[in-house]
């Protein structure tokens, strides 16, 4: 049986029942606050996998296995490490003021600042947010304009 004949046969089986069979769960994401899962359908190539909301799936055991799998746990740990930044405020006592915030040629935001000893420096805004958040808030408050 050729791939196309097999696919047509599978489509007819699925359409007559109205339910497709899940082969495996490939990935997950959150869309508008709801869980979606990328589904590899039985009898179809991976290129035809689709994103489905959890409430449309009837495979609780497969969902549980997916969430308990190593792949899911590794991905979750990686995300936690990336977003688990600690605010240290270690520069607050050394910085006199922020001079400007600008976009660098590479497209990142950079903070130009002046230290209490008179020296000046430039730092990536994301890093600055963790090392001197109060100075950053003060700068934003001073440069905030309200319109009516």
C-alpha positions as semicolon CSV with decimal commas, in nm:
position;residue;x (nm);y (nm);z (nm)
1;X;0,000;0,000;0,000
2;X;0,147;0,338;-0,098
3;X;0,181;0,630;0,142
4;X;-0,105;0,818;-0,030
5;X;-0,336;0,513;-0,023
6;X;-0,246;0,455;0,342
7;X;-0,313;0,822;0,420
8;X;-0,650;0,814;0,243
9;X;-0,739;0,494;0,429
10;X;-0,638;0,653;0,761
11;X;-0,833;0,970;0,681
12;X;-1,144;0,767;0,601
13;X;-1,110;0,572;0,926
14;X;-1,055;0,889;1,126
15;X;-1,327;1,087;0,956
16;X;-1,584;0,810;1,000
17;X;-1,510;0,799;1,373
18;X;-1,452;1,175;1,400
19;X;-1,147;1,105;1,618
20;X;-0,780;1,087;1,516
21;X;-0,537;0,866;1,704
22;X;-0,245;1,033;1,880
23;X;0,089;0,863;1,822
24;X;0,288;1,089;2,053
25;X;0,307;1,437;2,202
26;X;0,602;1,628;2,059
27;X;0,595;1,966;2,234
28;X;0,382;2,203;2,437
29;X;0,321;2,577;2,467
30;X;0,078;2,818;2,629
31;X;-0,150;3,026;2,405
32;X;-0,385;3,281;2,561
33;X;-0,334;3,117;2,899
34;X;-0,430;2,769;2,776
35;X;-0,207;2,465;2,724
36;X;-0,153;2,350;2,369
37;X;0,027;2,034;2,265
38;X;0,194;1,954;1,934
39;X;0,051;1,619;1,831
40;X;0,206;1,359;1,600
41;X;-0,092;1,175;1,455
42;X;-0,078;0,799;1,401
43;X;-0,037;0,718;1,031
44;X;0,072;1,069;0,934
45;X;0,421;1,215;0,887
46;X;0,560;1,445;1,154
47;X;0,531;1,736;0,908
48;X;0,153;1,710;0,947
49;X;0,160;1,740;1,326
50;X;-0,080;1,998;1,466
51;X;-0,116;2,213;1,777
52;X;-0,420;2,112;1,984
53;X;-0,566;2,254;2,304
54;X;-0,563;2,020;2,602
55;X;-0,943;2,009;2,624
56;X;-0,957;1,859;2,272
57;X;-0,736;1,564;2,370
58;X;-0,863;1,244;2,530
59;X;-0,527;1,090;2,618
60;X;-0,472;1,173;2,985
61;X;-0,218;0,893;3,034
62;X;-0,015;1,011;2,734
63;X;-0,025;1,371;2,865
64;X;0,094;1,250;3,204
65;X;0,377;1,050;3,047
66;X;0,479;1,351;2,839
67;X;0,497;1,576;3,145
68;X;0,698;1,316;3,335
69;X;0,942;1,257;3,051
70;X;1,306;1,364;3,068
71;X;1,264;1,597;2,771
72;X;0,994;1,799;2,945
73;X;1,184;1,813;3,274
74;X;1,508;1,926;3,103
75;X;1,324;2,199;2,913
76;X;1,152;2,321;3,230
77;X;1,480;2,331;3,427
78;X;1,650;2,526;3,147
79;X;1,372;2,784;3,144
80;X;1,392;2,822;3,522
81;X;1,767;2,883;3,509
82;X;1,730;3,145;3,236
83;X;1,457;3,337;3,417
84;X;1,576;3,287;3,773
85;X;1,783;3,607;3,786
86;X;1,850;3,748;4,131
87;X;1,825;4,120;4,198
88;X;2,147;4,203;4,383
89;X;2,138;4,585;4,390
90;X;2,518;4,562;4,415
91;X;2,576;4,882;4,216
92;X;2,322;5,105;4,394
93;X;2,580;5,254;4,634
94;X;2,835;5,325;4,358
95;X;2,619;5,487;4,089
96;X;2,546;5,858;4,109
97;X;2,297;5,874;3,824
98;X;2,191;5,736;3,489
99;X;2,288;5,970;3,207
100;X;2,093;5,807;2,923
101;X;1,938;5,489;2,791
102;X;1,989;5,418;2,421
103;X;1,965;5,142;2,164
104;X;2,307;5,007;2,064
105;X;2,399;4,930;1,701
106;X;2,334;4,561;1,779
107;X;1,977;4,647;1,884
108;X;2,008;4,601;2,261
109;X;1,925;4,869;2,517
110;X;2,227;5,013;2,696
111;X;2,242;5,229;3,005
112;X;2,501;5,507;3,025
113;X;2,573;5,591;3,388
114;X;2,798;5,805;3,607
115;X;2,963;5,670;3,921
116;X;3,005;5,865;4,244
117;X;3,383;5,877;4,183
118;X;3,325;6,062;3,852
119;X;3,390;5,771;3,616
120;X;3,135;5,682;3,352
121;X;3,029;5,351;3,207
122;X;2,789;5,173;2,976
123;X;2,603;4,855;3,064
124;X;2,342;4,632;2,904
125;X;1,998;4,736;3,035
126;X;1,902;4,381;3,130
127;X;2,209;4,344;3,352
128;X;2,159;4,694;3,493
129;X;1,803;4,602;3,590
130;X;1,939;4,345;3,837
131;X;2,238;4,540;3,966
132;X;2,083;4,885;4,015
133;X;1,704;4,863;3,982
134;X;1,629;5,163;4,203
135;X;1,849;5,393;3,994
136;X;1,673;5,265;3,683
137;X;1,329;5,332;3,831
138;X;1,437;5,682;3,938
139;X;1,557;5,754;3,584
140;X;1,229;5,634;3,432
141;X;1,028;5,842;3,681
142;X;1,228;6,156;3,598
143;X;1,178;6,107;3,224
144;X;0,816;5,995;3,227
145;X;0,575;6,231;3,050
146;X;0,200;6,214;3,092
147;X;-0,036;6,358;2,835
148;X;-0,403;6,433;2,873
